[in-house]
mmCIF file of C-alpha atoms in Angstrom:
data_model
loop_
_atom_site.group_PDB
_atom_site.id
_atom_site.type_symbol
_atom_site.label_atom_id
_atom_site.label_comp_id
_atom_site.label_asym_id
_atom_site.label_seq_id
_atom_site.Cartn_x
_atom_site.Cartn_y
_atom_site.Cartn_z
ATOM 1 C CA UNK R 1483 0.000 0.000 0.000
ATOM 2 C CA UNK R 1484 1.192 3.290 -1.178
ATOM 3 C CA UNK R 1485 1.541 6.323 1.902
ATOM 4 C CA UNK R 1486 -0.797 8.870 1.813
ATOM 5 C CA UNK R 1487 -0.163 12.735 1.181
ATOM 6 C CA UNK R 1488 0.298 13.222 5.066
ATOM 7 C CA UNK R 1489 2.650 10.277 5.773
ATOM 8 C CA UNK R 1490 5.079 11.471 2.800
ATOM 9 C CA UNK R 1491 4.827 14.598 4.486
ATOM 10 C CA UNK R 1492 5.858 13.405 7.806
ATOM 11 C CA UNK R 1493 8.689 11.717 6.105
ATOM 12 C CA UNK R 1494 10.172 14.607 4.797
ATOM 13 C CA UNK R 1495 9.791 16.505 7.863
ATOM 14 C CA UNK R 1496 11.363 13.563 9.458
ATOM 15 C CA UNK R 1497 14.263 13.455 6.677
ATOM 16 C CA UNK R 1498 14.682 17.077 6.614
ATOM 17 C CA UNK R 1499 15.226 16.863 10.953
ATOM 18 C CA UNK R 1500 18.109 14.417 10.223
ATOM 19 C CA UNK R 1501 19.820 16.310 7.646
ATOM 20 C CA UNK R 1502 19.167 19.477 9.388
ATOM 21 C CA UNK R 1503 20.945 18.060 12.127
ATOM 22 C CA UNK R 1504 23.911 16.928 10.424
ATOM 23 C CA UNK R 1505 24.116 20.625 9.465
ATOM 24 C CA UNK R 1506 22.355 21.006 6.043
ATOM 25 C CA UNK R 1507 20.407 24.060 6.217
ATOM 26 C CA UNK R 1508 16.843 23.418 7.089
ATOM 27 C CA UNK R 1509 15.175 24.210 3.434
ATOM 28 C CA UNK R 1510 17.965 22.693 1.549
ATOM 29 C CA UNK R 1511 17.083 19.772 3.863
ATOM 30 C CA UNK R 1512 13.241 19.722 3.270
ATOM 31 C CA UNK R 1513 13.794 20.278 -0.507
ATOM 32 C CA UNK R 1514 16.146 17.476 -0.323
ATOM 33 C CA UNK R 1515 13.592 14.973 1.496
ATOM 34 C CA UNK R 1516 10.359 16.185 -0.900
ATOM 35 C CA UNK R 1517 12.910 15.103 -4.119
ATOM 36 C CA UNK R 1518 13.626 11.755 -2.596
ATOM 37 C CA UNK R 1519 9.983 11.072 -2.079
ATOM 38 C CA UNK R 1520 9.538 11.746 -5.533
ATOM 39 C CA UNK R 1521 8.721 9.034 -8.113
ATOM 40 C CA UNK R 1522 10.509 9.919 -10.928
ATOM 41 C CA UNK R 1523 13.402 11.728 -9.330
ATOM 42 C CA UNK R 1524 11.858 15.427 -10.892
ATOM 43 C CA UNK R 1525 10.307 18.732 -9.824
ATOM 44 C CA UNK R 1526 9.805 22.030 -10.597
ATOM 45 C CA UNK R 1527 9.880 24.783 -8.321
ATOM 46 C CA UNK R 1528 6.316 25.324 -8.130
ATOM 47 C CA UNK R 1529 5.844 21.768 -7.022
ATOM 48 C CA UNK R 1530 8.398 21.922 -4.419
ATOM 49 C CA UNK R 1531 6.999 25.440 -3.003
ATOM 50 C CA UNK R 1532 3.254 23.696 -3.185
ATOM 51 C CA UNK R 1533 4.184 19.952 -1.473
ATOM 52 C CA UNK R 1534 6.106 21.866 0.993
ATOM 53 C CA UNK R 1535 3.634 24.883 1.777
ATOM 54 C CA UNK R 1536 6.997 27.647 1.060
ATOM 55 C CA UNK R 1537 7.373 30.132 -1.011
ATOM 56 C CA UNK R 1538 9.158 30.529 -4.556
ATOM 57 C CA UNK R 1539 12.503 32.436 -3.283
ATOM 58 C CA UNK R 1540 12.846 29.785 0.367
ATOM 59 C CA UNK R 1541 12.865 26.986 -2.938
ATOM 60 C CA UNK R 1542 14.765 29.018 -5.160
ATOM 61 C CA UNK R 1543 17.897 29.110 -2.186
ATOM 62 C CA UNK R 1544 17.156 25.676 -1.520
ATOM 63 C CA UNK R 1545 17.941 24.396 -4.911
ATOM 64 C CA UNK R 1546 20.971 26.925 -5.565
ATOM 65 C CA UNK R 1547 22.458 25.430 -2.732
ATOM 66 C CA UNK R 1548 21.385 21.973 -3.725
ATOM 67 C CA UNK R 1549 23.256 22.322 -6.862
ATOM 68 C CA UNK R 1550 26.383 23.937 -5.565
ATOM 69 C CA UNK R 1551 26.544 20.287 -3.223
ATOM 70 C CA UNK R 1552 26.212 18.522 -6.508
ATOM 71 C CA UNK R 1553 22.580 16.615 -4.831
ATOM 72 C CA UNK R 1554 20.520 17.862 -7.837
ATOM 73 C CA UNK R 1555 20.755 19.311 -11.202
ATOM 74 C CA UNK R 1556 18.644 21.482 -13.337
ATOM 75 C CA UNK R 1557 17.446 20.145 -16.239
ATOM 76 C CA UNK R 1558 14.390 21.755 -19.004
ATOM 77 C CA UNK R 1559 12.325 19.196 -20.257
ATOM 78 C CA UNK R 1560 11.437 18.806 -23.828
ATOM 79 C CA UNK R 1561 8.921 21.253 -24.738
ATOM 80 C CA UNK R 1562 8.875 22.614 -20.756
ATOM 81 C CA UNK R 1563 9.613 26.335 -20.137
ATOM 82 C CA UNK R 1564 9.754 25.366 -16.639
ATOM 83 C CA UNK R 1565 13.378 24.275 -14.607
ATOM 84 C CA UNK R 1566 13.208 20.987 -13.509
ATOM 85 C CA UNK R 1567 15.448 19.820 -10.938
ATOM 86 C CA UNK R 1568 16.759 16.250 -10.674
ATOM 87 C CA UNK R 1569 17.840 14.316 -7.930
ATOM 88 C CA UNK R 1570 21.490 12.415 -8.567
ATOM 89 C CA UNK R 1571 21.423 9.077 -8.420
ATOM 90 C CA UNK R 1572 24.705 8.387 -6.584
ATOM 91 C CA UNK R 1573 23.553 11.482 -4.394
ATOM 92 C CA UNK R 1574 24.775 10.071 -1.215
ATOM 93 C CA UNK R 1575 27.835 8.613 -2.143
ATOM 94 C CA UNK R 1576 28.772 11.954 -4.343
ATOM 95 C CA UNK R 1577 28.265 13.508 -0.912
ATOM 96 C CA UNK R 1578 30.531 11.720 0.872
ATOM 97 C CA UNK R 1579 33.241 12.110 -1.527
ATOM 98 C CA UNK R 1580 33.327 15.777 -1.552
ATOM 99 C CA UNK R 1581 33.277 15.687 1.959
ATOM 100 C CA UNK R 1582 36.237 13.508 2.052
ATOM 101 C CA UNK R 1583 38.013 16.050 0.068
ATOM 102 C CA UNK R 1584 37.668 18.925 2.549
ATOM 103 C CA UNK R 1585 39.119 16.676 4.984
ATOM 104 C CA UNK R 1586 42.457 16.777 2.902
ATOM 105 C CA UNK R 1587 41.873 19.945 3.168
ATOM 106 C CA UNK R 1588 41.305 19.747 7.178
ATOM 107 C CA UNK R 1589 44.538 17.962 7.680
ATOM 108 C CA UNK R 1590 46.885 19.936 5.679
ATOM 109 C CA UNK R 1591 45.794 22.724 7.457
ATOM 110 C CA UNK R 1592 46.509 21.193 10.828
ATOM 111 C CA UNK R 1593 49.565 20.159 9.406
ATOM 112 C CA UNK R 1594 50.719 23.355 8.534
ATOM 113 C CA UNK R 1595 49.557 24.708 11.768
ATOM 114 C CA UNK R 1596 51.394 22.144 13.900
ATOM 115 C CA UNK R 1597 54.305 23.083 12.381
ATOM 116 C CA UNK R 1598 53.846 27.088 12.806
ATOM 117 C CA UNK R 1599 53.664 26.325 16.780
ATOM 118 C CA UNK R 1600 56.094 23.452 16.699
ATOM 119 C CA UNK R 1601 55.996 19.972 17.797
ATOM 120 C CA UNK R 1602 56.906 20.819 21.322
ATOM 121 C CA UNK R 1603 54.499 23.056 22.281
ATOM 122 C CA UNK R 1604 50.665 21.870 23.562
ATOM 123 C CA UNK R 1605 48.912 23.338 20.595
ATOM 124 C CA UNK R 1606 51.451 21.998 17.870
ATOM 125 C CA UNK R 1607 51.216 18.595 19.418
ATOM 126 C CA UNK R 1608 47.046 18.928 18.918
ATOM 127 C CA UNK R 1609 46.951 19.993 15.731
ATOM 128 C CA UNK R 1610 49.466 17.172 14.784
ATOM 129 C CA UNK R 1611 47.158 14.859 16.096
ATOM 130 C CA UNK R 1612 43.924 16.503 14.240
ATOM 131 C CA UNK R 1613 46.064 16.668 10.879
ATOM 132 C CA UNK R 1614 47.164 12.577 11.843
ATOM 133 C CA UNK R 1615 42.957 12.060 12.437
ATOM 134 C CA UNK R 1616 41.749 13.699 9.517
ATOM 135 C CA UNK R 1617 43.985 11.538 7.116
ATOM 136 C CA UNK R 1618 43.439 8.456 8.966
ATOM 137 C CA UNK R 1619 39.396 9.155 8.374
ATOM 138 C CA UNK R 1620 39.786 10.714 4.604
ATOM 139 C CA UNK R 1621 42.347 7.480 3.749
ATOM 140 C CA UNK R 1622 39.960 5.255 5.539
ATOM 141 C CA UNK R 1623 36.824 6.786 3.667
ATOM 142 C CA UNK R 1624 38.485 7.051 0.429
ATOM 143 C CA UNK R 1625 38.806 2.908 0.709
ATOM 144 C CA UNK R 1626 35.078 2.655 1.904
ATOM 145 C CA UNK R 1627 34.105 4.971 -1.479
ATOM 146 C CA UNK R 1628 36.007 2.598 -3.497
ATOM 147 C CA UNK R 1629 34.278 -0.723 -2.146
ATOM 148 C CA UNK R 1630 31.117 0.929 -2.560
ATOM 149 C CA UNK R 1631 31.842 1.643 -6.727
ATOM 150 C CA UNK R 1632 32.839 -1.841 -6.974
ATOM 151 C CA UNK R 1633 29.898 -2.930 -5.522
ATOM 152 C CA UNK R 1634 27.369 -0.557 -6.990
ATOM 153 C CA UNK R 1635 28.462 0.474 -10.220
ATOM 154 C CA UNK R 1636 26.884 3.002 -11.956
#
């Protein structure tokens, strides 16, 4: 049995608390649970502001940020003067790995603190051991992202 309007909604609500959580703003969030939910992976912007009761600019910010994370693209549709936007299919793990390069990032620029204060000093000693964590995570991630490819090619 398919949910009704009102349990999809809770859903996204649901979906959108998570993400919001992990720090994805709260309407890039909700836009990012409605386009889940959705069957064929599409919407326009007057669909997401009507599902999700929000105006046209709180969806247009949503989806500009949306695309600048790489979770959805903009596409027209043949004979459509209408944007629609289109949910990645790899969304999750295309997430992860851009994530997993700002931790290069991250650890470089512990690195480069630790050695500005030195090795022997209390703050050169924890930003060693941030720059030794965040390449221990981004190597150990980078191995996880390539098990997932080979098991879930695209």
């Amino acid at each position: 049995m398919a949910p009704t309007p009102e349990e999809i909604s809770q859903y996204v609500e649901r979906f959108a608390g998570v993400m919001a959580n992990s720090g994805v703003p709260t309407m890039s969030a909700r836009v990012m649970g409605r386009m889940l939910v959705s069957p064929d992976g599409t919407m326009t912007a007057a669909e997401l502001a009507d599902t999700l009761k929000i105006s046209q600019p709180a969806v247009s910010g949503a989806v500009r940020q949306l695309i600048q994370m790489s979770f959805i693209s903009r596409e027209r549709m043949p004979g459509s003067r209408k944007d629609h936007y289109r949910i990645r299919e790899d969304v999750f793990a295309a997430i992860l790995e851009r994530r997993n390069q700002a931790l290069t990032e991250w650890a470089a620029s512990s690195s480069y603190g630790a050695s500005l204060f030195g090795p022997d000093t209390t703050v050169g000693r924890r930003l060693s051991e941030a720059a030794d964590f965040f390449s221990f995570v981004h190597a150990d991630l980078e191995q996880t992202m390539k098990d997932w490819r080979a098991e879930h090619p695209r």
